[in-house]
Amino acid sequence: MAGTNSERVLLAEGPAVILVEPQLGENIGMVARAMANFGLSELRLVNPRDGWPSEKARSAAAKADHVIDGTRVFETLEEAIADLNFVYATTARERYGYKPVRAPVVAAQTLRAKFTAGEGTGILFGRERWGLTNEEVALADEIVTFPVNPAFASLNIAQAVLLMSYEWMKSGLKDLTDVAFQPLEQSPATKEQLFGLFDFVEEALDARGYFRPEGKKPKMIDNLRAVLTRRAFTEQEISILRGVFATFDRYSRKNPRGSAGAGAGKGADGADDGADGE
Amino acid sequence: MAGTNSERVLLAEGPAVILVEPQLGENIGMVARAMANFGLSELRLVNPRDGWPSEKARSAAAKADHVIDGTRVFETLEEAIADLNFVYATTARERYGYKPVRAPVVAAQTLRAKFTAGEGTGILFGRERWGLTNEEVALADEIVTFPVNPAFASLNIAQAVLLMSYEWMKSGLKDLTDVAFQPLEQSPATKEQLFGLFDFVEEALDARGYFRPEGKKPKMIDNLRAVLTRRAFTEQEISILRGVFATFDRYSRKNPRGSAGAGAGKGADGADDGADGE
């Protein structure tokens, strides 16, 4: 479920999203949610068909109340962008004009640079059914369009806002490969640890007659070591594997771990090798 | 409106999208539409709550019928991914495990490379309310997570699919700055064309007594030329500007273009300077 969490940063800045004559409150709400997901907060509506405020919008916003509460309504697009310095128009259709056409990645970087420099910025989105008029596009500085499937190009309004909001968020990342959380810390195993595993497994297999015929033993060992080397195991993984092999080595189905006769055949080596795994 | 257009390429390839226990048909339909928007086509459902086929899904898919018609249903996640080689799990929450965590950009590039090499690839998406279980995540090779607003992190399922589909599409572009259409061709103006505009405007202004007092004329010309130079006009723009100034020069409110007394005061220069503009 969506929701605010007081311990986490609520990003709420960036370009204004301007919806021109949106029809359905649900769509406005989904736009607000998409904006909130990626840190945008300023929503402006030009002449929304069903009026404002809208309970349907608030409900669809899934608790993006800070966006809904701050939404402002204007009668004309000109009024809605009067205080801004730089505005993009989004469009899926080819427009025959001289205005520069940008990819979302480029548009987001441009918006980030201008926003950081203190300019008022905005992104225009058209009506659900037929987008922006040419006259409305003419009020923008540049056009942004999405790299869509040529034969299936129509994005709904909340999806278009989502993609621009997402690119806005990405434009603020130092590194596009950044992720919000990391796997548990692991150290690559040393060769000594790996060789210890080889020895352990090979001895246990040898004791069970695995290497037959004797002449094939060198090749079989090569193959086994290739399997155990290929993944570049971490220390933790080596430990888990030792635990697994130790379990096979020490216990049987008849005398499992914890049973009276279990573990009698082996010494101290590997006794705490993490047989509980993971 | 969404729709297929027989003259345009319908992209329909790439990783399978696997929805685990989706609840609402509408969401499945919106997922199908998002996939189609960005060229994906293979949808697999694990145990959909309301069964399959679903009229609600078809309706919400907004004519992404090729995705809906090809959707396959499985009883378990294991069956759903049995034929694949490499699978991502999407998750918003931190998972405590050793699996690599990737940003969407990286995940899409990895999927593109594996898909191109002929591997079967897929992306897992969890239930609407609580995503994937740890056991389900464990079946994937790697994790992908989105760079969201920390205090407003919950994406709905169709939005998550949209973003991964969008990154998939982008991973196939030669250049991320590519756009599907370009502005009308324009050539930068030559300096000669620009100087021609200077001369024309300065003469017309001088004839009207614009440069007063006389001592300020050099500075006023400097300023005027700075304004006309700054934008690095194209040939077309120079032509439009000449048309504008020629109109001011030749016609008055009293004797507009086309009236009996109009245009008498000037010679041939600029007579076809594009006074009709744009």
PDB file of N, CA, C and O in Angstrom, chain B residues 84-150:
ATOM      1  N   LEU B  84      12.287 -20.889 -18.891  1.00  0.00           N
ATOM      2  CA  LEU B  84      13.120 -19.697 -19.019  1.00  0.00           C
ATOM      3  C   LEU B  84      14.528 -19.947 -18.488  1.00  0.00           C
ATOM      4  O   LEU B  84      14.766 -20.876 -17.714  1.00  0.00           O
ATOM      5  N   ASN B  85      15.471 -19.101 -18.917  1.00  0.00           N
ATOM      6  CA  ASN B  85      16.849 -19.223 -18.468  1.00  0.00           C
ATOM      7  C   ASN B  85      17.236 -18.200 -17.417  1.00  0.00           C
ATOM      8  O   ASN B  85      18.100 -18.454 -16.583  1.00  0.00           O
ATOM      9  N   PHE B  86      16.611 -17.029 -17.490  1.00  0.00           N
ATOM     10  CA  PHE B  86      17.041 -15.939 -16.610  1.00  0.00           C
ATOM     11  C   PHE B  86      15.831 -15.090 -16.248  1.00  0.00           C
ATOM     12  O   PHE B  86      15.106 -14.623 -17.124  1.00  0.00           O
ATOM     13  N   VAL B  87      15.662 -14.875 -14.941  1.00  0.00           N
ATOM     14  CA  VAL B  87      14.449 -14.218 -14.462  1.00  0.00           C
ATOM     15  C   VAL B  87      14.773 -13.143 -13.427  1.00  0.00           C
ATOM     16  O   VAL B  87      15.586 -13.359 -12.519  1.00  0.00           O
ATOM     17  N   TYR B  88      14.154 -11.979 -13.595  1.00  0.00           N
ATOM     18  CA  TYR B  88      14.223 -10.924 -12.574  1.00  0.00           C
ATOM     19  C   TYR B  88      12.974 -10.963 -11.698  1.00  0.00           C
ATOM     20  O   TYR B  88      11.874 -11.206 -12.200  1.00  0.00           O
ATOM     21  N   ALA B  89      13.162 -10.653 -10.422  1.00  0.00           N
ATOM     22  CA  ALA B  89      12.025 -10.400  -9.535  1.00  0.00           C
ATOM     23  C   ALA B  89      11.991  -8.901  -9.253  1.00  0.00           C
ATOM     24  O   ALA B  89      13.016  -8.309  -8.922  1.00  0.00           O
ATOM     25  N   THR B  90      10.821  -8.284  -9.394  1.00  0.00           N
ATOM     26  CA  THR B  90      10.691  -6.862  -9.063  1.00  0.00           C
ATOM     27  C   THR B  90      10.235  -6.731  -7.618  1.00  0.00           C
ATOM     28  O   THR B  90       9.362  -7.469  -7.153  1.00  0.00           O
ATOM     29  N   THR B  91      10.818  -5.795  -6.920  1.00  0.00           N
ATOM     30  CA  THR B  91      10.395  -5.584  -5.541  1.00  0.00           C
ATOM     31  C   THR B  91      10.675  -4.156  -5.118  1.00  0.00           C
ATOM     32  O   THR B  91      11.658  -3.548  -5.541  1.00  0.00           O
ATOM     33  N   ALA B  92       9.787  -3.601  -4.308  1.00  0.00           N
ATOM     34  CA  ALA B  92       9.980  -2.252  -3.782  1.00  0.00           C
ATOM     35  C   ALA B  92      10.635  -2.330  -2.412  1.00  0.00           C
ATOM     36  O   ALA B  92      11.387  -1.448  -2.025  1.00  0.00           O
ATOM     37  N   ARG B  93      10.352  -3.397  -1.682  1.00  0.00           N
ATOM     38  CA  ARG B  93      10.866  -3.532  -0.311  1.00  0.00           C
ATOM     39  C   ARG B  93      12.274  -4.093  -0.316  1.00  0.00           C
ATOM     40  O   ARG B  93      12.642  -4.904  -1.161  1.00  0.00           O
ATOM     41  N   GLU B  94      13.022  -3.699   0.689  1.00  0.00           N
ATOM     42  CA  GLU B  94      14.343  -4.286   0.857  1.00  0.00           C
ATOM     43  C   GLU B  94      14.184  -5.762   1.204  1.00  0.00           C
ATOM     44  O   GLU B  94      13.329  -6.154   1.991  1.00  0.00           O
ATOM     45  N   ARG B  95      15.011  -6.579   0.546  1.00  0.00           N
ATOM     46  CA  ARG B  95      15.017  -8.016   0.816  1.00  0.00           C
ATOM     47  C   ARG B  95      16.358  -8.342   1.438  1.00  0.00           C
ATOM     48  O   ARG B  95      17.396  -7.927   0.937  1.00  0.00           O
ATOM     49  N   TYR B  96      16.333  -9.099   2.487  1.00  0.00           N
ATOM     50  CA  TYR B  96      17.588  -9.449   3.135  1.00  0.00           C
ATOM     51  C   TYR B  96      18.081 -10.759   2.578  1.00  0.00           C
ATOM     52  O   TYR B  96      17.670 -11.832   2.995  1.00  0.00           O
ATOM     53  N   GLY B  97      18.929 -10.645   1.597  1.00  0.00           N
ATOM     54  CA  GLY B  97      19.441 -11.855   0.980  1.00  0.00           C
ATOM     55  C   GLY B  97      20.665 -11.519   0.172  1.00  0.00           C
ATOM     56  O   GLY B  97      21.106 -10.381   0.155  1.00  0.00           O
ATOM     57  N   TYR B  98      21.172 -12.523  -0.497  1.00  0.00           N
ATOM     58  CA  TYR B  98      22.432 -12.358  -1.211  1.00  0.00           C
ATOM     59  C   TYR B  98      22.237 -12.086  -2.701  1.00  0.00           C
ATOM     60  O   TYR B  98      23.180 -11.958  -3.442  1.00  0.00           O
ATOM     61  N   LYS B  99      20.990 -12.047  -3.140  1.00  0.00           N
ATOM     62  CA  LYS B  99      20.750 -11.886  -4.569  1.00  0.00           C
ATOM     63  C   LYS B  99      21.147 -10.488  -5.041  1.00  0.00           C
ATOM     64  O   LYS B  99      20.848  -9.503  -4.385  1.00  0.00           O
ATOM     65  N   PRO B 100      21.781 -10.394  -6.202  1.00  0.00           N
ATOM     66  CA  PRO B 100      22.133  -9.061  -6.719  1.00  0.00           C
ATOM     67  C   PRO B 100      20.893  -8.191  -6.923  1.00  0.00           C
ATOM     68  O   PRO B 100      19.843  -8.695  -7.348  1.00  0.00           O
ATOM     69  N   VAL B 101      21.010  -6.897  -6.623  1.00  0.00           N
ATOM     70  CA  VAL B 101      19.906  -5.944  -6.794  1.00  0.00           C
ATOM     71  C   VAL B 101      20.308  -4.963  -7.892  1.00  0.00           C
ATOM     72  O   VAL B 101      21.377  -4.358  -7.817  1.00  0.00           O
ATOM     73  N   ARG B 102      19.465  -4.827  -8.892  1.00  0.00           N
ATOM     74  CA  ARG B 102      19.810  -3.996 -10.054  1.00  0.00           C
ATOM     75  C   ARG B 102      18.823  -2.850 -10.237  1.00  0.00           C
ATOM     76  O   ARG B 102      17.638  -2.977  -9.921  1.00  0.00           O
ATOM     77  N   ALA B 103      19.317  -1.762 -10.806  1.00  0.00           N
ATOM     78  CA  ALA B 103      18.452  -0.671 -11.241  1.00  0.00           C
ATOM     79  C   ALA B 103      17.759  -1.092 -12.545  1.00  0.00           C
ATOM     80  O   ALA B 103      18.271  -1.943 -13.278  1.00  0.00           O
ATOM     81  N   PRO B 104      16.602  -0.498 -12.838  1.00  0.00           N
ATOM     82  CA  PRO B 104      15.863  -0.873 -14.057  1.00  0.00           C
ATOM     83  C   PRO B 104      16.695  -0.749 -15.332  1.00  0.00           C
ATOM     84  O   PRO B 104      16.589  -1.581 -16.226  1.00  0.00           O
ATOM     85  N   VAL B 105      17.497   0.284 -15.419  1.00  0.00           N
ATOM     86  CA  VAL B 105      18.323   0.475 -16.618  1.00  0.00           C
ATOM     87  C   VAL B 105      19.264  -0.711 -16.809  1.00  0.00           C
ATOM     88  O   VAL B 105      19.416  -1.239 -17.918  1.00  0.00           O
ATOM     89  N   VAL B 106      19.886  -1.134 -15.724  1.00  0.00           N
ATOM     90  CA  VAL B 106      20.826  -2.250 -15.786  1.00  0.00           C
ATOM     91  C   VAL B 106      20.081  -3.556 -16.087  1.00  0.00           C
ATOM     92  O   VAL B 106      20.510  -4.363 -16.920  1.00  0.00           O
ATOM     93  N   ALA B 107      18.954  -3.745 -15.419  1.00  0.00           N
ATOM     94  CA  ALA B 107      18.178  -4.968 -15.636  1.00  0.00           C
ATOM     95  C   ALA B 107      17.732  -5.073 -17.092  1.00  0.00           C
ATOM     96  O   ALA B 107      17.808  -6.143 -17.709  1.00  0.00           O
ATOM     97  N   ALA B 108      17.288  -3.950 -17.656  1.00  0.00           N
ATOM     98  CA  ALA B 108      16.820  -3.978 -19.050  1.00  0.00           C
ATOM     99  C   ALA B 108      17.968  -4.298 -20.002  1.00  0.00           C
ATOM    100  O   ALA B 108      17.806  -5.054 -20.969  1.00  0.00           O
ATOM    101  N   GLN B 109      19.135  -3.769 -19.726  1.00  0.00           N
ATOM    102  CA  GLN B 109      20.289  -4.071 -20.584  1.00  0.00           C
ATOM    103  C   GLN B 109      20.668  -5.547 -20.487  1.00  0.00           C
ATOM    104  O   GLN B 109      20.985  -6.187 -21.492  1.00  0.00           O
ATOM    105  N   THR B 110      20.610  -6.076 -19.268  1.00  0.00           N
ATOM    106  CA  THR B 110      20.909  -7.498 -19.070  1.00  0.00           C
ATOM    107  C   THR B 110      19.893  -8.363 -19.815  1.00  0.00           C
ATOM    108  O   THR B 110      20.260  -9.319 -20.513  1.00  0.00           O
ATOM    109  N   LEU B 111      18.621  -8.018 -19.681  1.00  0.00           N
ATOM    110  CA  LEU B 111      17.581  -8.787 -20.373  1.00  0.00           C
ATOM    111  C   LEU B 111      17.766  -8.708 -21.882  1.00  0.00           C
ATOM    112  O   LEU B 111      17.616  -9.693 -22.602  1.00  0.00           O
ATOM    113  N   ARG B 112      18.084  -7.530 -22.370  1.00  0.00           N
ATOM    114  CA  ARG B 112      18.271  -7.352 -23.814  1.00  0.00           C
ATOM    115  C   ARG B 112      19.430  -8.225 -24.303  1.00  0.00           C
ATOM    116  O   ARG B 112      19.314  -8.908 -25.324  1.00  0.00           O
ATOM    117  N   ALA B 113      20.532  -8.237 -23.556  1.00  0.00           N
ATOM    118  CA  ALA B 113      21.693  -9.031 -23.967  1.00  0.00           C
ATOM    119  C   ALA B 113      21.354 -10.518 -23.968  1.00  0.00           C
ATOM    120  O   ALA B 113      21.682 -11.244 -24.915  1.00  0.00           O
ATOM    121  N   LYS B 114      20.668 -10.972 -22.940  1.00  0.00           N
ATOM    122  CA  LYS B 114      20.339 -12.398 -22.855  1.00  0.00           C
ATOM    123  C   LYS B 114      19.292 -12.778 -23.907  1.00  0.00           C
ATOM    124  O   LYS B 114      19.374 -13.836 -24.533  1.00  0.00           O
ATOM    125  N   PHE B 115      18.306 -11.908 -24.089  1.00  0.00           N
ATOM    126  CA  PHE B 115      17.282 -12.167 -25.103  1.00  0.00           C
ATOM    127  C   PHE B 115      17.914 -12.257 -26.483  1.00  0.00           C
ATOM    128  O   PHE B 115      17.625 -13.166 -27.272  1.00  0.00           O
ATOM    129  N   THR B 116      18.803 -11.327 -26.774  1.00  0.00           N
ATOM    130  CA  THR B 116      19.471 -11.306 -28.073  1.00  0.00           C
ATOM    131  C   THR B 116      20.315 -12.562 -28.277  1.00  0.00           C
ATOM    132  O   THR B 116      20.453 -13.065 -29.397  1.00  0.00           O
ATOM    133  N   ALA B 117      20.859 -13.082 -27.177  1.00  0.00           N
ATOM    134  CA  ALA B 117      21.672 -14.298 -27.260  1.00  0.00           C
ATOM    135  C   ALA B 117      20.816 -15.555 -27.325  1.00  0.00           C
ATOM    136  O   ALA B 117      21.340 -16.674 -27.337  1.00  0.00           O
ATOM    137  N   GLY B 118      19.500 -15.390 -27.326  1.00  0.00           N
ATOM    138  CA  GLY B 118      18.622 -16.547 -27.475  1.00  0.00           C
ATOM    139  C   GLY B 118      18.126 -17.163 -26.173  1.00  0.00           C
ATOM    140  O   GLY B 118      17.457 -18.205 -26.193  1.00  0.00           O
ATOM    141  N   GLU B 119      18.429 -16.521 -25.023  1.00  0.00           N
ATOM    142  CA  GLU B 119      17.938 -17.072 -23.757  1.00  0.00           C
ATOM    143  C   GLU B 119      16.463 -16.720 -23.539  1.00  0.00           C
ATOM    144  O   GLU B 119      15.981 -15.686 -24.000  1.00  0.00           O
ATOM    145  N   GLY B 120      15.778 -17.605 -22.816  1.00  0.00           N
ATOM    146  CA  GLY B 120      14.419 -17.299 -22.386  1.00  0.00           C
ATOM    147  C   GLY B 120      14.483 -16.434 -21.140  1.00  0.00           C
ATOM    148  O   GLY B 120      15.127 -16.797 -20.153  1.00  0.00           O
ATOM    149  N   THR B 121      13.843 -15.273 -21.187  1.00  0.00           N
ATOM    150  CA  THR B 121      13.949 -14.334 -20.070  1.00  0.00           C
ATOM    151  C   THR B 121      12.569 -13.941 -19.568  1.00  0.00           C
ATOM    152  O   THR B 121      11.580 -14.033 -20.300  1.00  0.00           O
ATOM    153  N   GLY B 122      12.517 -13.495 -18.325  1.00  0.00           N
ATOM    154  CA  GLY B 122      11.235 -13.091 -17.758  1.00  0.00           C
ATOM    155  C   GLY B 122      11.403 -12.112 -16.611  1.00  0.00           C
ATOM    156  O   GLY B 122      12.495 -11.953 -16.070  1.00  0.00           O
ATOM    157  N   ILE B 123      10.294 -11.455 -16.285  1.00  0.00           N
ATOM    158  CA  ILE B 123      10.277 -10.509 -15.166  1.00  0.00           C
ATOM    159  C   ILE B 123       9.059 -10.837 -14.307  1.00  0.00           C
ATOM    160  O   ILE B 123       7.925 -10.862 -14.803  1.00  0.00           O
ATOM    161  N   LEU B 124       9.291 -11.067 -13.017  1.00  0.00           N
ATOM    162  CA  LEU B 124       8.206 -11.396 -12.097  1.00  0.00           C
ATOM    163  C   LEU B 124       7.660 -10.144 -11.421  1.00  0.00           C
ATOM    164  O   LEU B 124       8.429  -9.301 -10.955  1.00  0.00           O
ATOM    165  N   PHE B 125       6.329 -10.078 -11.339  1.00  0.00           N
ATOM    166  CA  PHE B 125       5.664  -9.001 -10.611  1.00  0.00           C
ATOM    167  C   PHE B 125       4.713  -9.623  -9.597  1.00  0.00           C
ATOM    168  O   PHE B 125       3.999 -10.582  -9.911  1.00  0.00           O
ATOM    169  N   GLY B 126       4.684  -9.044  -8.407  1.00  0.00           N
ATOM    170  CA  GLY B 126       3.914  -9.652  -7.321  1.00  0.00           C
ATOM    171  C   GLY B 126       2.458  -9.225  -7.282  1.00  0.00           C
ATOM    172  O   GLY B 126       1.977  -8.495  -8.145  1.00  0.00           O
ATOM    173  N   ARG B 127       1.794  -9.651  -6.248  1.00  0.00           N
ATOM    174  CA  ARG B 127       0.374  -9.333  -6.048  1.00  0.00           C
ATOM    175  C   ARG B 127       0.184  -7.839  -5.812  1.00  0.00           C
ATOM    176  O   ARG B 127       1.092  -7.159  -5.316  1.00  0.00           O
ATOM    177  N   GLU B 128      -1.009  -7.353  -6.102  1.00  0.00           N
ATOM    178  CA  GLU B 128      -1.303  -5.931  -5.956  1.00  0.00           C
ATOM    179  C   GLU B 128      -0.945  -5.424  -4.558  1.00  0.00           C
ATOM    180  O   GLU B 128      -0.381  -4.342  -4.405  1.00  0.00           O
ATOM    181  N   ARG B 129      -1.293  -6.162  -3.525  1.00  0.00           N
ATOM    182  CA  ARG B 129      -1.173  -5.596  -2.181  1.00  0.00           C
ATOM    183  C   ARG B 129       0.158  -5.852  -1.513  1.00  0.00           C
ATOM    184  O   ARG B 129       0.637  -5.041  -0.759  1.00  0.00           O
ATOM    185  N   TRP B 130       0.748  -6.993  -1.779  1.00  0.00           N
ATOM    186  CA  TRP B 130       1.963  -7.280  -1.006  1.00  0.00           C
ATOM    187  C   TRP B 130       3.063  -7.944  -1.806  1.00  0.00           C
ATOM    188  O   TRP B 130       4.005  -8.498  -1.242  1.00  0.00           O
ATOM    189  N   GLY B 131       2.987  -7.844  -3.094  1.00  0.00           N
ATOM    190  CA  GLY B 131       4.141  -8.229  -3.901  1.00  0.00           C
ATOM    191  C   GLY B 131       4.454  -9.714  -3.922  1.00  0.00           C
ATOM    192  O   GLY B 131       3.561 -10.554  -3.942  1.00  0.00           O
ATOM    193  N   LEU B 132       5.714 -10.020  -3.945  1.00  0.00           N
ATOM    194  CA  LEU B 132       6.204 -11.394  -4.026  1.00  0.00           C
ATOM    195  C   LEU B 132       6.643 -11.868  -2.638  1.00  0.00           C
ATOM    196  O   LEU B 132       7.138 -11.084  -1.831  1.00  0.00           O
ATOM    197  N   THR B 133       6.485 -13.158  -2.387  1.00  0.00           N
ATOM    198  CA  THR B 133       7.010 -13.724  -1.141  1.00  0.00           C
ATOM    199  C   THR B 133       8.524 -13.916  -1.301  1.00  0.00           C
ATOM    200  O   THR B 133       9.057 -13.928  -2.415  1.00  0.00           O
ATOM    201  N   ASN B 134       9.193 -14.107  -0.179  1.00  0.00           N
ATOM    202  CA  ASN B 134      10.632 -14.375  -0.246  1.00  0.00           C
ATOM    203  C   ASN B 134      10.909 -15.652  -1.030  1.00  0.00           C
ATOM    204  O   ASN B 134      11.902 -15.752  -1.745  1.00  0.00           O
ATOM    205  N   GLU B 135      10.022 -16.628  -0.895  1.00  0.00           N
ATOM    206  CA  GLU B 135      10.213 -17.883  -1.613  1.00  0.00           C
ATOM    207  C   GLU B 135      10.108 -17.659  -3.121  1.00  0.00           C
ATOM    208  O   GLU B 135      10.819 -18.295  -3.907  1.00  0.00           O
ATOM    209  N   GLU B 136       9.221 -16.773  -3.519  1.00  0.00           N
ATOM    210  CA  GLU B 136       9.091 -16.475  -4.952  1.00  0.00           C
ATOM    211  C   GLU B 136      10.301 -15.702  -5.467  1.00  0.00           C
ATOM    212  O   GLU B 136      10.819 -15.982  -6.547  1.00  0.00           O
ATOM    213  N   VAL B 137      10.747 -14.732  -4.673  1.00  0.00           N
ATOM    214  CA  VAL B 137      11.949 -13.983  -5.065  1.00  0.00           C
ATOM    215  C   VAL B 137      13.124 -14.940  -5.223  1.00  0.00           C
ATOM    216  O   VAL B 137      13.965 -14.788  -6.120  1.00  0.00           O
ATOM    217  N   ALA B 138      13.176 -15.957  -4.353  1.00  0.00           N
ATOM    218  CA  ALA B 138      14.296 -16.904  -4.379  1.00  0.00           C
ATOM    219  C   ALA B 138      14.369 -17.666  -5.703  1.00  0.00           C
ATOM    220  O   ALA B 138      15.430 -18.184  -6.066  1.00  0.00           O
ATOM    221  N   LEU B 139      13.264 -17.736  -6.428  1.00  0.00           N
ATOM    222  CA  LEU B 139      13.270 -18.453  -7.709  1.00  0.00           C
ATOM    223  C   LEU B 139      13.882 -17.612  -8.838  1.00  0.00           C
ATOM    224  O   LEU B 139      14.168 -18.124  -9.918  1.00  0.00           O
ATOM    225  N   ALA B 140      14.043 -16.336  -8.591  1.00  0.00           N
ATOM    226  CA  ALA B 140      14.607 -15.462  -9.626  1.00  0.00           C
ATOM    227  C   ALA B 140      16.127 -15.422  -9.532  1.00  0.00           C
ATOM    228  O   ALA B 140      16.715 -15.798  -8.515  1.00  0.00           O
ATOM    229  N   ASP B 141      16.753 -14.984 -10.612  1.00  0.00           N
ATOM    230  CA  ASP B 141      18.211 -14.871 -10.622  1.00  0.00           C
ATOM    231  C   ASP B 141      18.687 -13.595  -9.940  1.00  0.00           C
ATOM    232  O   ASP B 141      19.670 -13.593  -9.214  1.00  0.00           O
ATOM    233  N   GLU B 142      17.982 -12.511 -10.231  1.00  0.00           N
ATOM    234  CA  GLU B 142      18.381 -11.227  -9.666  1.00  0.00           C
ATOM    235  C   GLU B 142      17.127 -10.424  -9.334  1.00  0.00           C
ATOM    236  O   GLU B 142      16.023 -10.764  -9.760  1.00  0.00           O
ATOM    237  N   ILE B 143      17.347  -9.357  -8.574  1.00  0.00           N
ATOM    238  CA  ILE B 143      16.250  -8.480  -8.161  1.00  0.00           C
ATOM    239  C   ILE B 143      16.368  -7.160  -8.916  1.00  0.00           C
ATOM    240  O   ILE B 143      17.474  -6.673  -9.152  1.00  0.00           O
ATOM    241  N   VAL B 144      15.228  -6.584  -9.286  1.00  0.00           N
ATOM    242  CA  VAL B 144      15.239  -5.234  -9.847  1.00  0.00           C
ATOM    243  C   VAL B 144      14.317  -4.370  -8.995  1.00  0.00           C
ATOM    244  O   VAL B 144      13.252  -4.812  -8.553  1.00  0.00           O
ATOM    245  N   THR B 145      14.775  -3.160  -8.701  1.00  0.00           N
ATOM    246  CA  THR B 145      13.972  -2.258  -7.870  1.00  0.00           C
ATOM    247  C   THR B 145      14.026  -0.860  -8.457  1.00  0.00           C
ATOM    248  O   THR B 145      14.984  -0.507  -9.148  1.00  0.00           O
ATOM    249  N   PHE B 146      12.977  -0.070  -8.213  1.00  0.00           N
ATOM    250  CA  PHE B 146      12.839   1.232  -8.863  1.00  0.00           C
ATOM    251  C   PHE B 146      13.318   2.364  -7.956  1.00  0.00           C
ATOM    252  O   PHE B 146      13.149   2.296  -6.739  1.00  0.00           O
ATOM    253  N   PRO B 147      13.889   3.405  -8.549  1.00  0.00           N
ATOM    254  CA  PRO B 147      14.346   4.555  -7.751  1.00  0.00           C
ATOM    255  C   PRO B 147      13.174   5.456  -7.389  1.00  0.00           C
ATOM    256  O   PRO B 147      12.936   6.457  -8.040  1.00  0.00           O
ATOM    257  N   VAL B 148      12.430   5.098  -6.347  1.00  0.00           N
ATOM    258  CA  VAL B 148      11.196   5.830  -6.002  1.00  0.00           C
ATOM    259  C   VAL B 148      11.418   6.807  -4.850  1.00  0.00           C
ATOM    260  O   VAL B 148      12.432   6.770  -4.171  1.00  0.00           O
ATOM    261  N   ASN B 149      10.407   7.660  -4.682  1.00  0.00           N
ATOM    262  CA  ASN B 149      10.347   8.586  -3.559  1.00  0.00           C
ATOM    263  C   ASN B 149      10.342   7.766  -2.265  1.00  0.00           C
ATOM    264  O   ASN B 149       9.431   6.970  -2.052  1.00  0.00           O
ATOM    265  N   PRO B 150      11.321   7.932  -1.393  1.00  0.00           N
ATOM    266  CA  PRO B 150      11.408   7.051  -0.220  1.00  0.00           C
ATOM    267  C   PRO B 150      10.118   7.006   0.605  1.00  0.00           C
ATOM    268  O   PRO B 150       9.734   5.944   1.095  1.00  0.00           O
TER     269      PRO B 150
END
